[in-house]
CSV table of C-alpha atoms and ligand atoms in Angstrom, one decimal:
chain,number,residue,atom,x,y,z
R,570,MET,CA,86.7,118.1,99.0
R,571,ALA,CA,84.8,117.7,102.2
R,572,GLN,CA,84.6,118.2,105.9
R,573,ILE,CA,84.3,114.8,107.6
R,574,THR,CA,82.1,114.7,110.7
R,575,LEU,CA,81.8,111.7,113.0
R,576,LYS,CA,78.6,111.7,115.1
R,577,SER,CA,78.2,109.4,118.1
R,578,LEU,CA,80.2,106.9,116.1
R,579,ALA,CA,80.8,103.5,117.7
R,580,HIS,CA,81.8,100.1,116.3
R,581,SER,CA,82.0,96.6,117.7
R,582,TYR,CA,83.2,93.6,115.7
R,583,SER,CA,81.1,91.5,118.0
R,584,PRO,CA,77.4,90.9,117.1
R,585,ASN,CA,76.4,91.1,120.8
R,586,PRO,CA,78.8,93.6,122.5
R,587,ALA,CA,78.5,93.2,126.3
R,588,GLY,CA,80.4,96.3,127.4
R,589,PRO,CA,82.8,99.1,126.3
R,590,GLU,CA,85.7,96.6,126.1
R,591,ASP,CA,83.8,94.9,123.2
R,592,TYR,CA,84.0,98.1,121.1
R,593,ALA,CA,86.9,98.9,118.8
R,594,ILE,CA,85.5,102.5,118.5
R,595,ARG,CA,83.8,103.9,121.6
R,596,GLU,CA,81.3,106.7,121.2
R,597,MET,CA,83.2,109.2,119.1
R,598,ASN,CA,82.4,112.8,118.0
R,599,HIS,CA,85.0,114.3,115.8
R,600,VAL,CA,85.4,116.8,112.9
R,601,TRP,CA,88.1,116.6,110.3
R,602,HIS,CA,88.0,120.0,108.6
R,603,GLN,CA,88.4,120.4,104.8
R,604,GLY,CA,92.0,120.8,103.8
R,605,GLY,CA,93.6,119.8,107.0
R,606,ALA,CA,96.8,117.7,107.3
R,607,TYR,CA,96.0,115.4,110.2
R,608,ALA,CA,97.6,112.5,112.0
R,609,LEU,CA,95.8,109.8,113.8
R,610,LEU,CA,98.2,108.6,116.4
R,611,GLY,CA,97.9,105.7,118.8
R,612,PRO,CA,99.3,102.3,119.9
R,613,SER,CA,98.6,99.1,118.0
R,614,GLY,CA,95.1,97.9,118.5
R,615,CYS,CA,93.5,101.2,119.6
R,616,GLY,CA,91.2,101.3,116.6
R,617,LYS,CA,93.0,103.4,114.0
R,618,SER,CA,92.4,101.1,111.0
R,619,THR,CA,88.9,100.5,112.1
R,620,LEU,CA,88.2,104.2,112.0
R,621,LEU,CA,89.8,104.8,108.6
R,622,ASN,CA,87.8,101.9,107.2
R,623,ILE,CA,84.6,103.3,108.5
R,624,ILE,CA,85.4,106.7,106.9
R,625,SER,CA,86.2,105.1,103.6
R,626,GLY,CA,83.2,102.9,103.7
R,627,LEU,CA,85.0,99.5,103.8
R,628,LEU,CA,83.3,99.0,107.1
R,629,GLN,CA,79.8,99.8,108.3
R,630,PRO,CA,79.8,101.3,111.9
R,631,SER,CA,77.5,99.6,114.4
R,632,ASP,CA,76.3,103.0,115.6
R,633,GLY,CA,76.3,106.7,114.7
R,634,GLN,CA,76.9,108.6,111.6
R,635,VAL,CA,79.6,109.6,109.1
R,636,GLU,CA,78.9,112.8,107.3
R,637,PHE,CA,80.8,114.4,104.4
R,638,ASP,CA,79.9,118.1,104.5
R,639,ASP,CA,76.2,117.9,105.4
R,640,SER,CA,75.2,114.6,104.0
R,641,VAL,CA,75.2,111.3,105.8
R,642,VAL,CA,77.3,108.7,103.9
R,643,ASN,CA,76.7,105.6,106.0
R,644,GLU,CA,74.8,103.9,103.2
R,645,LEU,CA,77.3,104.9,100.4
R,646,PRO,CA,79.7,102.2,99.2
R,647,PRO,CA,83.4,103.1,99.1
R,648,GLU,CA,83.4,103.8,95.3
R,649,ALA,CA,80.7,106.5,95.8
R,650,ARG,CA,82.6,108.2,98.7
R,651,ASN,CA,85.3,109.7,96.6
R,652,ILE,CA,88.0,108.8,99.0
R,653,ALA,CA,91.5,107.5,98.3
R,654,GLN,CA,93.0,105.1,100.8
R,655,VAL,CA,96.6,103.9,101.0
R,656,PHE,CA,97.3,100.8,103.1
R,657,GLN,CA,100.3,99.6,105.1
R,658,PHE,CA,101.2,97.1,102.4
R,659,PRO,CA,101.2,97.7,98.6
R,660,VAL,CA,97.9,97.3,96.8
R,661,ILE,CA,98.9,97.2,93.1
R,662,TYR,CA,98.3,95.1,90.0
R,663,ASP,CA,101.5,93.0,89.5
R,664,THR,CA,100.9,92.3,85.8
R,665,MET,CA,100.4,96.0,84.9
R,666,THR,CA,103.1,98.5,84.2
R,667,VAL,CA,103.8,101.2,86.8
R,668,PHE,CA,102.1,103.7,84.4
R,669,ASP,CA,98.9,101.7,84.1
R,670,ASN,CA,98.8,101.2,87.9
R,671,LEU,CA,99.0,104.9,88.4
R,672,ALA,CA,96.5,105.6,85.6
R,673,PHE,CA,94.0,103.0,87.0
R,674,PRO,CA,92.1,105.2,89.4
R,675,LEU,CA,91.8,108.0,86.7
R,676,ARG,CA,90.7,105.6,83.9
R,677,ASN,CA,88.2,104.1,86.3
R,678,ILE,CA,86.3,107.4,86.4
R,679,ASN,CA,86.7,107.9,82.6
R,680,THR,CA,89.3,110.6,82.7
R,681,PRO,CA,90.4,111.7,79.2
R,682,GLU,CA,93.8,110.1,78.3
R,683,ASP,CA,95.7,113.4,78.0
R,684,LYS,CA,94.7,114.3,81.5
R,685,VAL,CA,95.7,110.8,82.6
R,686,ARG,CA,99.1,111.2,81.1
R,687,GLN,CA,99.6,114.6,82.7
R,688,ARG,CA,98.6,113.5,86.2
R,689,VAL,CA,100.6,110.3,86.1
R,690,ALA,CA,103.6,112.2,85.0
R,691,GLU,CA,103.2,114.7,87.8
R,692,VAL,CA,102.7,112.1,90.5
R,693,ALA,CA,105.6,109.9,89.1
R,694,ASP,CA,107.8,112.9,89.2
R,695,ILE,CA,107.0,113.7,92.8
R,696,LEU,CA,107.5,110.1,93.9
R,697,GLU,CA,110.6,109.7,91.7
R,698,LEU,CA,109.0,106.9,89.8
R,699,THR,CA,109.5,108.4,86.3
R,700,PRO,CA,112.3,106.0,85.3
R,701,LEU,CA,110.1,103.0,86.3
R,702,LEU,CA,106.9,103.9,84.4
R,703,LYS,CA,107.3,101.2,81.7
R,704,ARG,CA,108.2,98.4,84.1
R,705,LYS,CA,105.9,95.7,85.2
R,706,ALA,CA,104.9,96.2,88.9
R,707,ARG,CA,105.9,92.7,89.8
R,708,ASN,CA,109.6,93.5,89.1
R,709,LEU,CA,109.7,96.3,91.6
R,710,THR,CA,111.3,96.3,95.1
R,711,ALA,CA,109.0,96.5,98.2
R,712,ASP,CA,109.8,100.2,98.5
R,713,GLU,CA,109.0,100.9,94.9
R,714,LYS,CA,105.7,99.0,95.1
R,715,GLN,CA,104.6,101.0,98.1
R,716,LYS,CA,105.5,104.2,96.3
R,717,VAL,CA,103.3,103.1,93.4
R,718,SER,CA,100.6,102.3,95.9
R,719,MET,CA,100.9,105.8,97.3
R,720,GLY,CA,100.9,107.2,93.8
R,721,ARG,CA,97.5,105.5,93.2
R,722,GLY,CA,96.2,107.2,96.3
R,723,LEU,CA,97.5,110.6,95.2
R,724,VAL,CA,96.7,110.6,91.5
R,725,ARG,CA,93.2,111.9,91.6
R,726,ASP,CA,92.9,115.6,92.5
R,727,ASP,CA,89.1,115.4,92.9
R,728,VAL,CA,88.9,113.2,96.0
R,729,SER,CA,87.3,114.3,99.2
R,730,ALA,CA,90.1,113.1,101.3
R,731,ILE,CA,93.2,110.8,101.3
R,732,LEU,CA,93.5,108.3,104.1
R,733,PHE,CA,96.9,106.8,104.8
R,734,ASP,CA,97.1,103.8,107.1
R,735,GLU,CA,100.7,103.5,108.3
R,736,PRO,CA,101.9,103.8,104.6
R,737,LEU,CA,105.6,103.9,105.3
R,738,THR,CA,105.9,100.8,107.4
R,739,VAL,CA,107.7,98.8,104.7
R,740,ILE,CA,109.8,101.7,103.5
R,741,ASP,CA,113.4,102.1,104.6
R,742,PRO,CA,114.1,104.9,107.1
R,743,GLN,CA,115.9,107.3,104.7
R,744,LEU,CA,113.2,107.2,102.1
R,745,LYS,CA,110.6,107.4,104.8
R,746,TRP,CA,111.7,110.9,105.7
R,747,LYS,CA,111.7,112.0,102.1
R,748,LEU,CA,108.3,110.6,101.3
R,749,ARG,CA,106.8,112.3,104.4
R,750,ARG,CA,108.2,115.6,103.0
R,751,LYS,CA,106.6,114.8,99.7
R,752,LEU,CA,103.2,114.1,101.2
R,753,LYS,CA,103.4,117.4,103.0
R,754,GLU,CA,104.3,119.2,99.7
R,755,ILE,CA,101.4,117.5,98.0
R,756,HIS,CA,99.1,118.6,100.8
R,757,GLU,CA,100.2,122.2,100.5
R,758,ARG,CA,99.8,122.1,96.7
R,759,PHE,CA,96.4,120.5,96.4
R,760,ASN,CA,94.6,121.4,99.7
R,761,ILE,CA,93.2,117.9,100.1
R,762,THR,CA,92.1,116.7,103.5
R,763,MET,CA,94.7,114.1,104.6
R,764,ILE,CA,94.5,111.7,107.5
R,765,TYR,CA,97.7,110.0,108.2
R,766,VAL,CA,97.7,107.0,110.6
R,767,THR,CA,100.8,106.2,112.6
R,768,HIS,CA,101.9,104.8,115.9
R,769,ASP,CA,105.1,106.9,115.7
R,770,GLN,CA,104.9,110.4,117.4
R,771,LEU,CA,107.8,111.8,115.4
R,772,GLU,CA,106.1,110.8,112.1
R,773,ALA,CA,102.8,112.3,113.3
R,774,SER,CA,104.3,115.6,114.4
R,775,THR,CA,106.4,116.0,111.2
R,776,PHE,CA,103.5,115.4,109.0
R,777,ALA,CA,100.5,117.0,110.7
R,778,GLU,CA,99.3,120.4,111.8
R,779,LYS,CA,97.0,118.7,114.2
R,780,ILE,CA,97.1,115.2,115.8
R,781,ALA,CA,94.3,113.1,117.1
R,782,VAL,CA,95.6,110.8,119.8
R,783,MET,CA,93.6,107.7,120.0
R,784,TYR,CA,93.5,105.3,123.0
R,785,GLU,CA,91.1,102.4,123.6
R,786,GLY,CA,88.8,103.3,120.8
R,787,GLN,CA,88.5,107.0,121.7
R,788,VAL,CA,90.1,110.2,120.5
R,789,VAL,CA,91.5,111.4,123.9
R,790,GLN,CA,93.0,114.7,122.5
R,791,PHE,CA,93.0,116.6,119.2
R,792,GLY,CA,95.7,119.2,119.2
R,793,THR,CA,98.9,120.6,117.8
R,794,PRO,CA,102.1,118.8,118.6
R,795,ARG,CA,102.9,121.6,121.0
R,796,GLU,CA,99.5,121.4,122.8
R,797,LEU,CA,99.9,117.6,123.2
R,798,PHE,CA,103.3,118.2,124.7
R,799,GLU,CA,102.5,121.2,127.0
R,800,THR,CA,99.0,120.3,128.1
R,801,PRO,CA,98.1,116.7,127.7
R,802,ASN,CA,94.4,116.3,128.2
R,803,HIS,CA,94.7,112.7,129.3
R,804,THR,CA,97.3,110.7,131.2
R,805,PHE,CA,97.8,108.5,128.1
R,806,VAL,CA,98.7,111.5,126.0
R,807,GLY,CA,101.3,112.6,128.6
R,808,TYR,CA,102.7,109.2,128.7
R,809,PHE,CA,102.7,108.5,125.0
R,810,ILE,CA,103.9,111.9,123.7
R,811,GLY,CA,107.4,112.9,124.7
R,812,SER,CA,110.5,110.9,125.3
R,813,PRO,CA,110.6,109.9,128.0
R,814,GLY,CA,106.9,110.5,128.7
R,815,MET,CA,105.3,112.5,131.5
R,816,ASN,CA,105.8,111.5,135.2
R,817,PHE,CA,102.6,110.8,137.1
R,818,LEU,CA,102.3,110.7,140.8
R,819,GLU,CA,99.2,109.4,142.5
R,820,VAL,CA,98.2,111.9,145.1
R,821,ALA,CA,95.9,112.5,148.1
R,822,ILE,CA,95.4,115.0,150.8
R,823,GLU,CA,96.7,113.9,154.2
R,824,GLY,CA,96.1,116.4,157.0
R,825,GLU,CA,97.6,119.7,155.7
R,826,HIS,CA,99.7,118.1,153.0
R,827,VAL,CA,99.5,116.6,149.5
R,828,VAL,CA,101.1,113.2,149.7
R,829,SER,CA,102.1,110.6,147.2
R,830,GLY,CA,102.4,107.3,149.0
R,831,ALA,CA,104.7,108.0,151.9
R,832,VAL,CA,106.1,111.2,150.4
R,833,THR,CA,105.0,114.7,151.3
R,834,LEU,CA,105.0,116.9,148.2
R,835,GLN,CA,106.0,120.5,148.2
R,836,VAL,CA,103.3,122.2,146.2
R,837,THR,CA,101.6,125.6,146.2
R,838,PRO,CA,98.3,126.2,148.1
R,839,ARG,CA,96.5,126.4,144.7
R,840,VAL,CA,97.6,122.9,143.8
R,841,LYS,CA,96.7,121.7,147.2
R,842,SER,CA,93.2,123.0,147.1
R,843,ALA,CA,92.7,121.6,143.6
R,844,VAL,CA,93.7,118.2,144.8
R,845,GLY,CA,91.4,118.6,147.8
R,846,ARG,CA,88.5,119.4,145.5
R,847,ALA,CA,88.8,116.3,143.4
R,848,ARG,CA,85.9,114.0,144.0
R,849,SER,CA,87.6,110.7,143.1
R,850,ALA,CA,90.2,108.3,144.5
R,851,ASN,CA,92.0,108.5,141.2
R,852,VAL,CA,94.0,111.7,141.4
R,853,LYS,CA,97.4,112.3,139.8
R,854,LEU,CA,99.8,115.1,139.3
R,855,GLY,CA,101.7,115.0,136.1
R,856,ILE,CA,105.0,116.7,135.3
R,857,ARG,CA,107.2,116.3,132.2
R,858,PRO,CA,110.9,115.3,132.7
R,859,GLU,CA,111.9,118.6,131.0
R,860,PHE,CA,110.1,120.6,133.7
R,861,ILE,CA,111.3,119.1,136.9
R,862,GLU,CA,113.8,121.5,138.5
R,863,VAL,CA,116.9,119.5,139.6
R,864,HIS,CA,119.3,121.1,142.0
R,865,ALA,CA,122.6,119.7,143.3
R,866,GLU,CA,122.3,121.6,146.6
R,867,PRO,CA,119.4,121.9,149.0
R,868,VAL,CA,116.9,124.6,147.9
R,869,GLU,CA,113.9,126.1,149.6
R,870,ASP,CA,110.9,123.7,149.2
R,871,GLY,CA,113.2,121.2,147.4
R,872,MET,CA,112.3,117.6,147.8
R,873,GLU,CA,115.3,115.3,148.4
R,874,ALA,CA,115.6,112.5,145.9
R,875,ARG,CA,118.1,109.7,145.2
R,876,ILE,CA,119.7,109.4,141.8
R,877,LEU,CA,119.4,105.9,140.5
R,878,SER,CA,121.0,106.4,137.1
R,879,SER,CA,122.0,109.0,134.7
R,880,GLN,CA,122.0,108.5,130.9
R,881,ASP,CA,124.1,110.9,128.9
R,882,LEU,CA,122.4,111.6,125.6
R,883,GLY,CA,124.8,114.3,124.2
R,884,THR,CA,123.2,117.7,124.8
R,885,TYR,CA,121.2,116.5,127.8
R,886,SER,CA,121.0,113.7,130.3
R,887,ILE,CA,118.0,111.7,131.6
R,888,LEU,CA,118.2,111.1,135.3
R,889,GLN,CA,116.2,108.3,137.0
R,890,LEU,CA,115.3,109.5,140.4
R,891,ARG,CA,113.7,108.0,143.5
R,892,LEU,CA,111.6,110.3,145.6
R,893,GLY,CA,110.6,108.1,148.6
R,894,ASP,CA,109.0,105.1,146.8
R,895,ILE,CA,108.2,107.0,143.6
R,896,THR,CA,110.4,106.7,140.5
R,897,LEU,CA,110.7,109.8,138.3
R,898,LYS,CA,112.6,110.8,135.2
R,899,ALA,CA,114.1,114.3,134.8
R,900,ARG,CA,115.9,115.9,131.9
R,901,VAL,CA,119.0,117.9,132.7
R,902,GLU,CA,120.6,120.1,130.0
R,903,GLU,CA,124.3,119.8,129.4
R,904,ASP,CA,125.1,123.2,130.8
R,905,GLN,CA,123.5,122.3,134.1
R,906,ARG,CA,125.4,120.6,136.9
R,907,ILE,CA,124.4,117.0,137.3
R,908,PRO,CA,124.2,116.1,140.9
R,909,ARG,CA,125.9,112.8,141.9
R,910,ASP,CA,123.9,110.8,144.5
R,911,LYS,CA,121.3,113.2,145.8
R,912,ALA,CA,119.2,115.8,144.1
R,913,TYR,CA,116.7,118.4,145.3
R,914,LEU,CA,113.6,118.6,143.2
R,915,ARG,CA,111.0,121.3,142.6
R,916,PHE,CA,107.9,121.0,140.6
R,917,PRO,CA,107.1,124.5,139.3
R,918,GLU,CA,103.3,125.0,139.5
R,919,GLN,CA,103.0,126.2,135.8
R,920,PHE,CA,104.2,122.9,134.6
R,921,LEU,CA,102.1,120.7,136.8
R,922,GLY,CA,99.0,119.1,135.5
R,923,LEU,CA,96.2,117.7,137.7
R,924,TYR,CA,94.5,114.6,136.4
R,925,VAL,CA,91.2,113.2,137.9
R,926,ASP,CA,90.1,109.9,136.6
R,927,GLU,CA,92.8,110.2,134.0
R,928,TYR,CA,91.5,113.5,132.5
R,929,ARG,CA,93.2,116.8,133.1
R,930,VAL,CA,91.3,119.4,135.2
R,931,GLU,CA,92.2,123.1,135.5
R,932,LEU,CA,93.8,124.4,138.6
R,933,GLU,CA,91.4,127.2,139.4
R,934,HIS,CA,92.6,130.7,140.3
R,935,GLU,CA,92.3,131.5,143.9
J,1111,LIG,P1,95.0,99.6,115.0
J,1111,LIG,O1,94.8,99.9,113.5
J,1111,LIG,O2,95.0,100.9,115.8
J,1111,LIG,O3,96.1,98.8,115.3
J,1111,LIG,P2,92.5,98.1,114.6
J,1111,LIG,O4,91.5,99.1,114.2
J,1111,LIG,O5,93.1,97.2,113.6
J,1111,LIG,O6,93.6,98.9,115.5
J,1111,LIG,O7,91.9,97.2,115.7
J,1111,LIG,C1,91.1,97.7,116.8
J,1111,LIG,C2,90.6,96.5,117.6
J,1111,LIG,O8,89.6,95.8,116.9
J,1111,LIG,C3,91.6,95.5,118.1
J,1111,LIG,O9,91.3,95.0,119.3
J,1111,LIG,C4,91.5,94.4,117.0
J,1111,LIG,O10,91.9,93.2,117.5
J,1111,LIG,C5,90.0,94.4,116.7
J,1111,LIG,N1,89.8,94.0,115.3
J,1111,LIG,C6,90.3,94.6,114.2
J,1111,LIG,N2,89.8,94.1,113.0
J,1111,LIG,C7,88.9,93.1,113.5
J,1111,LIG,C8,88.1,92.2,112.8
J,1111,LIG,N3,88.1,92.1,111.4
J,1111,LIG,N4,87.4,91.3,113.5
J,1111,LIG,C9,87.4,91.3,114.9
J,1111,LIG,N5,88.1,92.2,115.6
J,1111,LIG,C10,88.9,93.1,114.9
J,1112,LIG,MG1,96.1,99.4,111.9
């Protein structure tokens, strides 16, 4: 069991990196606490597998340190790190039985055979592999093979952490949900640090207490699913989390007003002065589709918008709106009246985020 600390970590696959774009991991400081159930969430190519491989020791980082508790493990080979890793595709021995595959990591560290039998039985039970224990792995379906692969990752109870790299990609959707529940159960039972990599926000938020959102080689936010939804720290988080993602409007001060392109926005004096304080040409206001007020009739400080389309999703609708030359999405609940052609919008201040150079900044109190 260990706390995993990443200090000024960076990695480039290029021997002569010229700039930040040559780094798969860009200057990262991060702590994974002992016993946490974490997700590492980000789009394909953002560096998730690279990061896991650095933690497990399959890859040596170009810069910085990996620490387990208080010791630096950069020089330790994977075997010595006491970490289990489950990959996207099954890693099993085809000629061995399911039992021997599951027993392998235990026998490897000279576990007594009675303990091996006990742990294999436990893990097989959790993953519903008991009827298959005597089968040769080569005769299994793709799903079954991946379950065995996961079982190999779960069978040791003395590991510092278990790293899962998109382990459910090859599993069918029904089983996926079930296996995710199982992993959570195992986490609760054994209190092992787990880092679960995925590009799927739903998968991340059903598994993890805290999610690290990764973008272009950096963790741009580490928070609970709720924090990521309510206060995205970076425009990427706003855009990536939520369905549809957050609306962003590029804004500037023009005379007495906050404008976005040709549109004058109705915002509070506090928002206006915060926009005015930003020392950058890259300033955005963000608001989630759920939090835009949509009125069918003119309201005070309402901004008139055109409705481009309305998509009925059962208990709510997603409206696509045009405010001047800005396209926005808004969510309207089924008990609300859906306007037909025109709508009057308000952006309540408590739901507006101000983003300067893509990072969120506080609206200060007046
Ligand atoms: P993810 O797992 O989030 O999809 P990866 O960690 O696999 O991302 O990749 C991060 C970046 O590093 C990508 O740009 C990818 O092309 C590059 N990369 C990954 N593995 C290698 C490698 N072995 N050699 C060179 N570049 C690599
Ligand atoms: Mg990957």
